[in-house]
Coordinates of C-alpha atoms (C1' of nucleotides) in Angstrom, one line a residue:
Chain A
M1 CA 0.0 0.0 0.0
S2 CA 2.5 2.6 1.1
Q3 CA 4.7 0.7 -1.4
E4 CA 2.5 1.9 -4.2
F5 CA 4.7 4.6 -5.4
S6 CA 3.0 7.1 -7.7
G7 CA 5.9 6.9 -10.2
K8 CA 4.4 3.5 -11.0
G9 CA 1.3 5.0 -12.4
D10 CA 1.4 8.4 -14.0
P11 CA 3.7 11.1 -12.5
L12 CA 2.4 13.6 -15.0
K13 CA -1.2 13.2 -13.9
L14 CA -0.2 13.9 -10.4
M15 CA 1.6 17.0 -11.4
Q16 CA -1.4 18.2 -13.4
L17 CA -3.6 17.7 -10.3
L18 CA -1.1 19.4 -8.0
W19 CA -1.0 22.5 -10.2
G20 CA -4.6 22.5 -11.2
K21 CA -3.7 21.9 -14.8
V22 CA -6.3 19.4 -15.8
Q23 CA -8.2 20.7 -18.8
A24 CA -11.9 21.1 -18.0
P25 CA -14.0 18.5 -19.8
R26 CA -16.1 19.8 -22.6
R27 CA -19.1 17.5 -22.1
G28 CA -20.5 15.1 -19.6
P29 CA -22.2 15.7 -16.2
K30 CA -20.9 18.2 -13.7
P31 CA -18.9 16.6 -11.0
K32 CA -20.7 16.5 -7.6
V33 CA -17.6 17.5 -5.7
S34 CA -14.3 19.2 -6.5
L35 CA -10.8 17.8 -6.0
N36 CA -10.2 20.4 -3.3
E37 CA -13.2 19.1 -1.3
L38 CA -11.8 15.6 -1.5
V39 CA -8.3 16.5 -0.4
T40 CA -9.6 18.8 2.4
S41 CA -11.9 16.1 3.7
A42 CA -9.1 13.6 3.6
I43 CA -6.8 15.9 5.6
A44 CA -9.6 16.4 8.2
I45 CA -9.9 12.6 8.6
A46 CA -6.1 12.2 8.9
D47 CA -5.9 15.0 11.5
A48 CA -8.7 13.4 13.5
E49 CA -8.1 9.7 13.1
G50 CA -4.6 9.2 11.6
I51 CA -3.5 8.4 8.1
D52 CA -4.7 4.8 8.1
A53 CA -8.2 6.0 8.6
V54 CA -8.0 7.7 5.2
S55 CA -9.5 5.2 2.8
T56 CA -11.0 5.8 -0.5
R57 CA -14.4 4.6 0.8
K58 CA -14.2 6.9 3.9
V59 CA -13.2 10.0 2.0
A60 CA -15.9 9.3 -0.6
E61 CA -18.5 9.0 2.1
A62 CA -17.3 12.1 3.8
V63 CA -17.9 14.2 0.8
G64 CA -21.1 12.4 -0.2
I65 CA -20.2 10.4 -3.3
S66 CA -20.2 6.7 -3.8
P67 CA -17.0 4.8 -3.1
M68 CA -16.0 4.3 -6.7
S69 CA -16.7 7.9 -7.7
F70 CA -13.5 8.7 -5.9
Y71 CA -11.6 7.4 -8.9
T72 CA -13.0 9.9 -11.3
H73 CA -11.2 12.6 -9.4
V74 CA -8.0 10.9 -8.3
P75 CA -6.2 8.0 -10.1
S76 CA -5.5 6.2 -6.8
I77 CA -5.1 6.7 -3.1
A78 CA -1.4 7.3 -3.6
E79 CA -2.1 10.4 -5.6
L80 CA -4.6 11.6 -3.0
R81 CA -1.9 11.3 -0.3
D82 CA 0.5 13.3 -2.3
L83 CA -2.1 16.0 -2.8
M84 CA -2.8 16.0 0.9
L85 CA 0.9 16.5 1.6
D86 CA 1.1 19.5 -0.6
Q87 CA -2.1 21.1 0.4
V88 CA -1.4 20.9 4.1
L89 CA 2.0 22.5 3.6
A90 CA 0.3 25.7 2.7
E91 CA 0.8 26.6 6.4
C92 CA 4.6 26.9 5.8
T93 CA 4.7 29.1 2.8
E94 CA 4.3 32.6 4.2
P95 CA 7.1 34.6 5.9
P96 CA 6.2 35.6 9.5
E97 CA 5.9 39.2 10.7
G98 CA 9.3 40.9 10.9
W99 CA 10.9 38.5 8.5
E100 CA 12.7 41.3 6.7
N101 CA 14.5 42.4 9.9
M102 CA 15.7 39.0 10.9
N103 CA 19.2 37.7 10.3
W104 CA 19.9 34.3 8.8
H105 CA 20.2 32.7 12.2
Q106 CA 16.8 33.9 13.3
R107 CA 15.3 33.0 10.0
L108 CA 16.6 29.4 9.9
T109 CA 15.4 29.0 13.5
Y110 CA 12.0 30.2 12.5
I111 CA 11.9 27.8 9.5
A112 CA 12.9 24.9 11.7
E113 CA 10.5 25.7 14.5
N114 CA 7.6 26.4 12.2
L115 CA 8.2 23.1 10.4
W116 CA 8.3 21.4 13.8
Q117 CA 5.0 22.9 14.7
H118 CA 3.6 21.9 11.3
Y119 CA 4.5 18.3 11.8
M120 CA 3.1 18.4 15.3
R121 CA -0.3 19.7 14.1
H122 CA -0.4 17.0 11.4
T123 CA 1.5 14.0 12.8
W124 CA 0.5 11.8 9.9
V125 CA 2.7 14.0 7.6
V126 CA 5.7 12.6 9.5
E127 CA 4.9 9.1 8.5
M128 CA 4.1 10.0 4.9
E129 CA 7.0 12.2 4.1
T130 CA 9.3 9.3 4.3
H131 CA 8.2 8.4 0.8
R132 CA 8.4 10.6 -2.2
P133 CA 8.9 14.3 -2.8
V134 CA 5.8 16.1 -4.0
M135 CA 6.6 18.8 -6.6
G136 CA 3.5 20.9 -5.7
P137 CA 3.0 24.6 -5.4
N138 CA 3.1 24.7 -1.6
T139 CA 6.1 22.4 -1.4
L140 CA 7.9 24.7 -3.7
A141 CA 6.8 27.8 -1.9
S142 CA 8.0 26.5 1.4
Y143 CA 11.3 25.6 -0.2
E144 CA 11.5 29.1 -1.6
L145 CA 10.9 30.7 1.8
A146 CA 13.6 28.5 3.4
L147 CA 16.1 29.3 0.6
S148 CA 15.5 33.0 0.9
A149 CA 16.6 32.7 4.5
V150 CA 20.1 31.9 3.4
D151 CA 20.3 34.1 0.3
G152 CA 23.0 36.7 0.0
L153 CA 25.3 35.3 2.7
G154 CA 28.1 34.3 0.5
L155 CA 27.0 30.7 0.2
D156 CA 26.9 29.4 -3.3
E157 CA 23.7 27.9 -4.7
I158 CA 24.7 24.4 -3.9
E159 CA 25.5 25.2 -0.3
M160 CA 22.2 27.0 0.0
D161 CA 20.3 24.0 -1.2
L162 CA 22.3 21.7 1.0
T163 CA 21.6 23.9 4.0
V164 CA 17.9 24.0 3.5
T165 CA 17.7 20.3 2.7
S166 CA 19.7 19.1 5.7
L167 CA 17.8 21.5 8.0
H168 CA 14.6 20.0 6.8
N169 CA 16.0 16.5 7.1
Y170 CA 17.0 17.2 10.7
V171 CA 13.6 18.6 11.7
L172 CA 11.8 15.6 10.2
G173 CA 14.1 13.2 12.0
A174 CA 13.8 15.0 15.3
V175 CA 10.1 15.5 15.3
R176 CA 9.1 11.9 14.9
H177 CA 9.5 11.2 18.6
A178 CA 7.3 14.0 19.6
A179 CA 4.8 13.2 16.9
R180 CA 4.7 9.6 17.9
E181 CA 4.0 10.5 21.5
Q182 CA 1.2 12.7 20.5
A183 CA -0.3 10.2 18.1
V184 CA -0.1 7.4 20.7
W185 CA -1.7 9.6 23.3
K186 CA -4.5 10.6 21.0
D187 CA -5.1 7.0 20.0
T188 CA -4.7 5.2 23.4
G189 CA -4.9 7.9 26.0
M190 CA -1.5 6.6 27.3
S191 CA 1.3 9.1 27.6
D192 CA 4.9 8.1 27.1
T193 CA 5.4 8.5 30.8
E194 CA 2.6 6.1 31.7
W195 CA 4.0 3.7 29.2
W196 CA 7.4 4.0 30.8
Y197 CA 6.0 3.2 34.2
T198 CA 4.2 0.2 32.8
I199 CA 7.5 -1.4 31.6
A200 CA 9.7 0.0 34.3
P201 CA 9.2 -3.0 36.7
F202 CA 10.3 -5.3 33.9
M203 CA 13.3 -3.1 33.1
E204 CA 14.6 -3.5 36.6
T205 CA 14.8 -7.3 36.2
L206 CA 17.2 -6.9 33.3
D207 CA 20.9 -7.3 33.5
F208 CA 22.4 -4.0 32.4
S209 CA 26.0 -4.8 32.9
P210 CA 26.6 -5.1 29.1
Y211 CA 25.5 -1.5 28.9
P212 CA 27.6 0.4 31.4
V213 CA 27.5 3.8 29.7
S214 CA 23.7 3.6 29.0
S215 CA 22.9 2.6 32.6
R216 CA 24.9 5.7 33.8
V217 CA 23.4 8.1 31.2
G218 CA 19.9 6.8 30.9
P219 CA 18.7 7.4 34.5
I220 CA 20.3 10.8 34.7
A221 CA 18.8 11.9 31.4
G222 CA 15.5 10.3 32.3
E223 CA 15.4 12.1 35.6
A224 CA 16.2 15.4 34.0
Y225 CA 13.5 15.3 31.4
G226 CA 11.3 12.4 32.0
V227 CA 11.2 9.5 29.5
G228 CA 12.6 11.8 26.9
D229 CA 12.2 15.4 25.8
P230 CA 12.0 15.4 22.0
L231 CA 11.7 19.2 21.9
R232 CA 14.9 19.5 23.9
A233 CA 16.8 17.1 21.7
F234 CA 15.5 19.0 18.7
K235 CA 16.8 22.3 20.0
F236 CA 20.1 20.8 21.0
G237 CA 20.8 19.5 17.6
L238 CA 19.5 22.6 15.9
E239 CA 21.9 24.7 18.0
R240 CA 24.8 22.5 16.9
F241 CA 23.8 22.7 13.3
L242 CA 23.5 26.4 13.4
D243 CA 26.8 26.8 15.2
G244 CA 28.3 24.7 12.4
M245 CA 26.6 27.0 9.8
T246 CA 28.1 30.0 11.5
L247 CA 31.6 28.6 11.0
L248 CA 30.8 27.9 7.3
I249 CA 29.4 31.3 6.6
E250 CA 32.2 33.1 8.4
R251 CA 34.6 31.0 6.3
K252 CA 32.9 31.9 3.1
Q253 CA 32.6 35.6 3.9
G254 CA 36.3 35.7 4.7
A255 CA 37.2 34.2 1.4
P256 CA 34.3 35.2 -1.0
D257 CA 36.0 33.8 -4.0
Q258 CA 36.1 30.3 -2.7
Chain B
M1 CA -2.7 -0.5 10.8
S2 CA 0.5 1.5 11.4
Q3 CA -1.7 3.3 13.9
E4 CA -2.0 0.2 16.0
F5 CA 0.5 1.2 18.6
S6 CA 1.7 -1.6 20.8
G7 CA 1.2 0.5 23.9
K8 CA -2.5 -0.3 23.2
G9 CA -2.1 -4.0 23.8
D10 CA 0.4 -5.2 26.3
P11 CA 3.8 -3.3 26.4
L12 CA 5.0 -5.9 28.9
K13 CA 4.4 -8.8 26.6
L14 CA 6.5 -7.1 23.9
M15 CA 9.3 -6.5 26.4
Q16 CA 9.2 -10.2 27.4
L17 CA 9.4 -11.2 23.7
L18 CA 12.2 -8.8 23.0
W19 CA 14.3 -10.1 25.9
G20 CA 13.4 -13.7 25.5
K21 CA 11.8 -13.7 28.9
V22 CA 8.7 -15.7 28.1
Q23 CA 8.6 -18.6 30.6
A24 CA 8.8 -21.9 28.7
P25 CA 5.4 -23.6 28.7
R26 CA 5.3 -26.7 30.9
R27 CA 2.9 -28.8 28.9
G28 CA 1.3 -28.9 25.5
P29 CA 2.8 -29.7 22.1
K30 CA 6.2 -28.3 21.0
P31 CA 5.8 -25.3 18.8
K32 CA 6.6 -26.0 15.1
V33 CA 8.6 -22.9 14.7
S34 CA 10.5 -20.5 17.0
L35 CA 9.9 -16.8 17.4
N36 CA 13.3 -16.2 15.9
E37 CA 12.3 -18.0 12.7
L38 CA 9.2 -15.9 12.4
V39 CA 11.1 -12.6 12.9
T40 CA 13.9 -13.6 10.6
S41 CA 11.5 -14.7 7.9
A42 CA 9.6 -11.4 8.2
I43 CA 12.8 -9.4 7.9
A44 CA 13.7 -11.4 4.7
I45 CA 10.3 -10.6 3.2
A46 CA 10.6 -6.9 4.1
D47 CA 14.1 -6.7 2.6
A48 CA 12.9 -8.3 -0.6
E49 CA 9.4 -6.9 -1.0
G50 CA 9.0 -4.0 1.4
I51 CA 7.3 -3.7 4.7
D52 CA 3.8 -3.9 3.2
A53 CA 4.5 -7.3 1.9
V54 CA 4.9 -8.5 5.5
S55 CA 1.5 -9.8 6.4
T56 CA 0.6 -12.3 9.1
R57 CA -0.5 -14.8 6.4
K58 CA 2.7 -14.4 4.3
V59 CA 5.0 -14.8 7.3
A60 CA 3.1 -17.8 8.5
E61 CA 3.3 -19.4 5.1
A62 CA 7.0 -18.6 4.8
V63 CA 7.8 -20.6 7.9
G64 CA 5.3 -23.3 7.2
I65 CA 2.5 -22.8 9.7
S66 CA -1.1 -22.0 9.1
P67 CA -2.1 -18.3 9.1
M68 CA -3.6 -18.2 12.5
S69 CA -0.8 -20.1 14.2
F70 CA 1.1 -16.8 13.9
Y71 CA -0.9 -15.5 16.8
T72 CA 0.4 -18.3 19.1
H73 CA 3.8 -16.7 18.9
V74 CA 3.1 -13.0 18.5
P75 CA 0.2 -11.0 20.0
S76 CA -0.3 -9.0 16.8
I77 CA 1.5 -7.8 13.7
A78 CA 2.5 -4.6 15.6
E79 CA 4.6 -6.6 18.0
L80 CA 6.2 -8.5 15.1
R81 CA 7.2 -5.3 13.5
D82 CA 8.8 -4.1 16.7
L83 CA 10.7 -7.4 17.0
M84 CA 11.9 -7.0 13.5
L85 CA 13.2 -3.5 14.2
D86 CA 15.3 -4.7 17.2
Q87 CA 16.6 -7.8 15.5
V88 CA 17.7 -6.2 12.4
L89 CA 19.6 -3.6 14.4
A90 CA 22.0 -6.2 15.6
E91 CA 24.2 -5.0 12.7
C92 CA 24.9 -1.7 14.6
T93 CA 25.9 -3.0 18.0
E94 CA 29.6 -3.9 17.5
P95 CA 32.4 -1.4 17.4
P96 CA 34.5 -1.5 14.2
E97 CA 38.1 -2.4 14.0
G98 CA 40.3 0.3 15.4
W99 CA 37.5 1.8 17.5
E100 CA 39.9 2.2 20.5
N101 CA 42.2 4.5 18.6
M102 CA 39.6 6.7 17.1
N103 CA 38.8 10.2 18.5
W104 CA 35.2 11.3 19.1
H105 CA 34.9 12.9 15.7
Q106 CA 35.9 9.7 13.9
R107 CA 33.7 7.7 16.2
L108 CA 30.6 9.8 15.7
T109 CA 31.2 9.8 11.9
Y110 CA 31.4 6.1 12.0
I111 CA 28.2 5.8 14.0
A112 CA 26.4 8.1 11.6
E113 CA 27.7 6.4 8.4
N114 CA 27.1 3.0 9.7
L115 CA 23.5 3.9 10.6
W116 CA 23.1 5.3 7.2
Q117 CA 24.2 2.1 5.6
H118 CA 22.0 0.1 7.9
Y119 CA 19.0 2.1 6.8
M120 CA 20.0 1.7 3.2
R121 CA 20.3 -2.1 3.5
H122 CA 16.8 -2.2 5.1
T123 CA 14.9 0.7 3.7
W124 CA 11.7 -0.5 5.3
V125 CA 13.2 0.4 8.7
V126 CA 13.1 4.1 7.7
E127 CA 9.4 3.9 7.4
M128 CA 8.8 2.0 10.5
E129 CA 11.0 3.9 12.9
T130 CA 8.8 6.9 12.7
H131 CA 6.6 5.2 15.2
R132 CA 7.7 3.9 18.6
P133 CA 11.0 3.3 20.3
V134 CA 11.7 -0.4 20.9
M135 CA 13.4 -1.1 24.2
G136 CA 15.1 -4.2 22.9
P137 CA 18.6 -5.6 23.5
N138 CA 20.0 -4.5 20.1
T139 CA 18.5 -1.1 20.3
L140 CA 20.1 -0.7 23.7
A141 CA 23.4 -2.0 22.5
S142 CA 23.6 0.4 19.6
Y143 CA 22.7 3.2 21.9
E144 CA 25.5 2.1 24.2
L145 CA 28.0 2.1 21.4
A146 CA 27.0 5.6 20.3
L147 CA 27.2 6.9 23.9
S148 CA 30.6 5.4 24.4
A149 CA 31.8 7.5 21.4
V150 CA 31.2 10.7 23.4
D151 CA 32.1 9.4 26.8
G152 CA 34.9 11.2 28.8
L153 CA 35.0 14.4 26.7
G154 CA 33.7 16.7 29.4
L155 CA 30.1 16.5 28.3
D156 CA 27.7 15.8 31.1
E157 CA 25.3 12.8 30.8
I158 CA 22.5 14.9 29.5
E159 CA 24.6 16.4 26.8
M160 CA 25.8 12.9 25.9
D161 CA 22.3 11.7 25.5
L162 CA 21.3 14.8 23.5
T163 CA 24.2 14.4 21.2
V164 CA 23.5 10.7 20.4
T165 CA 19.8 11.3 20.1
S166 CA 20.1 14.3 17.7
L167 CA 22.7 12.6 15.6
H168 CA 20.4 9.6 15.2
N169 CA 17.5 11.9 14.4
Y170 CA 19.6 13.6 11.8
V171 CA 20.6 10.4 10.1
L172 CA 17.1 9.2 10.0
G173 CA 15.8 12.4 8.5
A174 CA 18.6 12.5 6.0
V175 CA 18.5 8.9 4.8
R176 CA 14.8 8.9 3.8
H177 CA 15.5 10.4 0.4
A178 CA 18.1 7.9 -0.5
A179 CA 16.0 5.1 1.0
R180 CA 13.0 6.1 -1.0
E181 CA 14.9 6.3 -4.2
Q182 CA 16.2 2.8 -3.7
A183 CA 12.8 1.5 -2.7
V184 CA 11.1 3.1 -5.7
W185 CA 13.8 1.8 -8.0
K186 CA 13.5 -1.7 -6.6
D187 CA 9.7 -1.6 -7.0
T188 CA 9.3 0.1 -10.3
G189 CA 12.6 0.0 -12.0
M190 CA 12.4 3.8 -12.4
S191 CA 15.2 5.8 -11.0
D192 CA 14.7 9.3 -9.6
T193 CA 16.5 10.7 -12.6
E194 CA 14.1 8.9 -15.0
W195 CA 11.2 10.2 -13.0
W196 CA 12.6 13.7 -13.2
Y197 CA 12.8 13.5 -17.0
T198 CA 9.2 12.3 -17.1
I199 CA 7.9 15.4 -15.4
A200 CA 10.5 17.8 -16.7
P201 CA 8.5 18.8 -19.8
F202 CA 5.5 19.7 -17.5
M203 CA 7.7 21.6 -15.2
E204 CA 8.8 23.9 -18.0
T205 CA 5.3 24.9 -18.6
L206 CA 4.9 26.3 -15.1
D207 CA 5.3 29.9 -14.1
F208 CA 8.2 30.1 -11.7
S209 CA 8.2 33.8 -11.1
P210 CA 6.7 33.4 -7.6
Y211 CA 9.8 31.3 -6.8
P212 CA 12.8 33.5 -7.8
V213 CA 15.4 32.0 -5.4
S214 CA 14.3 28.4 -6.1
S215 CA 14.5 28.9 -9.8
R216 CA 18.0 30.2 -9.5
V217 CA 19.2 27.5 -7.0
G218 CA 17.2 24.5 -8.3
P219 CA 18.8 24.3 -11.7
I220 CA 22.3 24.8 -10.4
A221 CA 21.9 22.3 -7.7
G222 CA 20.2 19.9 -10.2
E223 CA 23.1 20.2 -12.7
A224 CA 25.7 19.7 -9.9
Y225 CA 24.3 16.5 -8.6
G226 CA 21.3 15.4 -10.7
V227 CA 17.9 15.4 -9.2
G228 CA 19.3 15.4 -5.7
D229 CA 22.2 13.7 -4.0
P230 CA 21.0 12.5 -0.6
L231 CA 24.4 11.3 0.4
R232 CA 25.9 14.7 -0.2
A233 CA 23.2 16.5 1.8
F234 CA 23.7 13.9 4.5
K235 CA 27.4 14.6 4.7
F236 CA 26.9 18.3 4.5
G237 CA 24.6 18.4 7.5
L238 CA 26.8 15.9 9.4
E239 CA 29.8 18.2 9.0
R240 CA 27.8 21.2 10.3
F241 CA 26.6 19.2 13.2
L242 CA 30.1 17.9 14.1
D243 CA 31.5 21.4 13.7
G244 CA 28.9 22.6 16.2
M245 CA 29.9 19.7 18.5
T246 CA 33.5 20.7 18.3
L247 CA 32.6 24.2 19.6
L248 CA 30.5 22.7 22.4
I249 CA 33.2 20.3 23.5
E250 CA 35.9 22.9 23.4
R251 CA 33.7 25.1 25.5
K252 CA 33.2 22.4 28.0
Q253 CA 36.8 21.4 28.2
G254 CA 37.8 25.0 28.7
A255 CA 35.4 25.2 31.6
P256 CA 35.2 21.7 33.0
D257 CA 33.2 22.7 36.1
Q258 CA 30.4 24.2 34.0
Chain C
dA1 C1' -3.5 -45.9 33.6
dA2 C1' -6.9 -42.4 33.2
dA3 C1' -8.3 -37.9 33.4
dA4 C1' -7.5 -33.2 33.5
dA5 C1' -5.0 -29.2 32.4
dA6 C1' -2.3 -26.4 29.4
dC7 C1' -0.8 -25.5 25.4
dT8 C1' -0.3 -25.3 20.0
dA9 C1' -2.5 -25.6 15.5
dT10 C1' -6.2 -25.1 12.4
dT11 C1' -10.6 -23.9 10.3
dT12 C1' -14.1 -20.8 9.6
dA13 C1' -15.8 -16.2 9.4
dC14 C1' -16.1 -11.1 9.4
dA15 C1' -15.2 -6.5 8.4
dC16 C1' -12.3 -3.8 6.3
dC17 C1' -9.2 -2.3 2.3
dG18 C1' -8.0 -0.8 -3.0
dT19 C1' -9.7 -1.1 -7.2
dA20 C1' -11.1 -3.6 -11.9
dC21 C1' -15.1 -3.8 -14.7
dA22 C1' -19.4 -2.9 -16.6
dA23 C1' -23.8 -0.7 -16.7
dC24 C1' -26.1 3.6 -16.3
dA25 C1' -26.9 8.9 -16.1
dT26 C1' -25.9 13.3 -17.7
dT27 C1' -24.2 17.0 -20.5
dT28 C1' -22.5 18.8 -24.8
dA29 C1' -20.9 18.8 -29.7
dA30 C1' -22.1 17.4 -34.2
Chain D
dT1 C1' -31.7 14.1 -32.7
dT2 C1' -27.9 11.6 -32.2
dA3 C1' -23.4 10.4 -30.8
dA4 C1' -19.5 11.2 -28.0
dA5 C1' -17.6 12.2 -23.6
dT6 C1' -17.7 12.2 -19.1
dG7 C1' -19.4 11.4 -14.0
dT8 C1' -21.7 8.0 -11.1
dT9 C1' -22.8 3.7 -9.3
dG10 C1' -23.2 -1.5 -8.1
dT11 C1' -21.0 -5.7 -8.2
dA12 C1' -17.0 -8.4 -7.5
dC13 C1' -12.2 -10.1 -6.4
dG14 C1' -8.3 -10.8 -3.8
dG15 C1' -6.0 -8.9 -0.1
dT16 C1' -5.6 -7.6 5.0
dG17 C1' -5.8 -8.3 10.6
dT18 C1' -7.8 -11.1 13.7
dA19 C1' -12.0 -13.0 16.7
dA20 C1' -14.0 -17.4 17.9
dA21 C1' -14.5 -22.2 17.9
dT22 C1' -12.5 -26.5 17.3
dA23 C1' -9.1 -30.1 17.1
dG24 C1' -4.7 -32.1 18.3
dT25 C1' -0.6 -32.8 21.5
dT26 C1' 2.0 -33.0 25.6
dT27 C1' 2.5 -32.9 30.6
dT28 C1' 0.8 -33.1 35.2
dT29 C1' -2.3 -34.7 38.5
dT30 C1' -5.3 -38.2 40.2

DNA sequence: AAAAAACTATTTACACCGTACAACATTTAA
DNA sequence: TTAAATGTTGTACGGTGTAAATAGTTTTTT
């Protein structure tokens, strides 16, 4: 299912749907619903019940068409999912207030934290974005915003792309813990802390002598921020990355011809 | 399906299975297969056909038991997937040759690159690890190895944990592009480059004026390394992160009491 | 030795899923 | 008015996870 990559079918059709470039049919009955209604409805279902609740039948029912009518609007569920990804990313395309007065450090921090919040609002996106890039208008617009944060700093185009890409990569990797916790809590009512206390008695029966460093670090880290503090790990890594970026940018500005 | 978090059922049962702490039954017939055979078989299927090909029926057939016999060994497919994750991570638990003579920079680089290769060997792991941490022996052992890379540098325990966690987060975020490309290629025979050429004619019909920076950066980056070079982006971000780590470690060593 | 208990294995069944296919309904161009 | 093009719908198939009932096997208890 998730293995049904859209490249298999018709990548062009997906692009046309993403960019609204499907030529309007000259004859035939008017469609009962628009593509936008389908995608919006699917996103609502995913936000409320998770991505696995988004089935062709359920989306069709939500917008009031028969199950198979779905396929007149979207080639398959794989394309629907890609459309969902691009549409929901509309939240990350606009610069925030004061953007013009921010330096690159503040801008990249904003990009990363905004992306974090986006993933937390729609935890299903974290699962889906492991798949295939979606060349849609909102995806491109959010890439544009991120790139503009590091424009004019002395980085060449390739370094700009690498910066934005690895920052995005990092956020996605870091957010999954927090996203998972929220999804599990939503689904089961059990927090990570409760889960931890459930297995803690068992953990104490284990022999930890093969893991000397872990058994020193684990409890201290655990006491400091509970089972794990994804946000703190995220911020820690972000700081290291940005510190590294500072070094690179200073180097480039010191030798602009390199 | 992927929303069936194991916390829902019985987290303790999973822990017992992970650590081989299920008390041997006193009576009744001998099981036809062992848990290990089931998990190994499931991993083989996932490696060959992707995670979605791993169904209870298929695994049962592969080891030669009836479909429902599966549930004698594993509570549900969610637990099987967790067991797969831990078992396959056995590849990342041993220090490489020369580990003792490496400095922290070399060690962290090894950890990151080895993890990258692990994910590339088993691309389905990338999809699955977005879910829930598995407190199994191999997971713990790989955590131990990573922690030992930054032990004795003047970092406190929390910083050690944060370092290892964010490094792992970063690798996971960065590898997904490469993993996806490989999975798509395996499944469809279409490389990312071919896919790009399929949609390129359409892309040229689009109006890129709303994306000035992207349309400057995109082509240059594209020409430099094709559609995208996940490995290069990975290494770029890794360098920035390690540069940032250097600053932190130097700071800590300059003020050991802080 | 016989009976009971504990366990594994199997069969059947159900409610979902994505979607192929064919018949039908509606709108427009010829 | 007719034919073409399109949207809608019902039926059907093979796949999924797994609940429930049943059958078979081994060990413990009587």
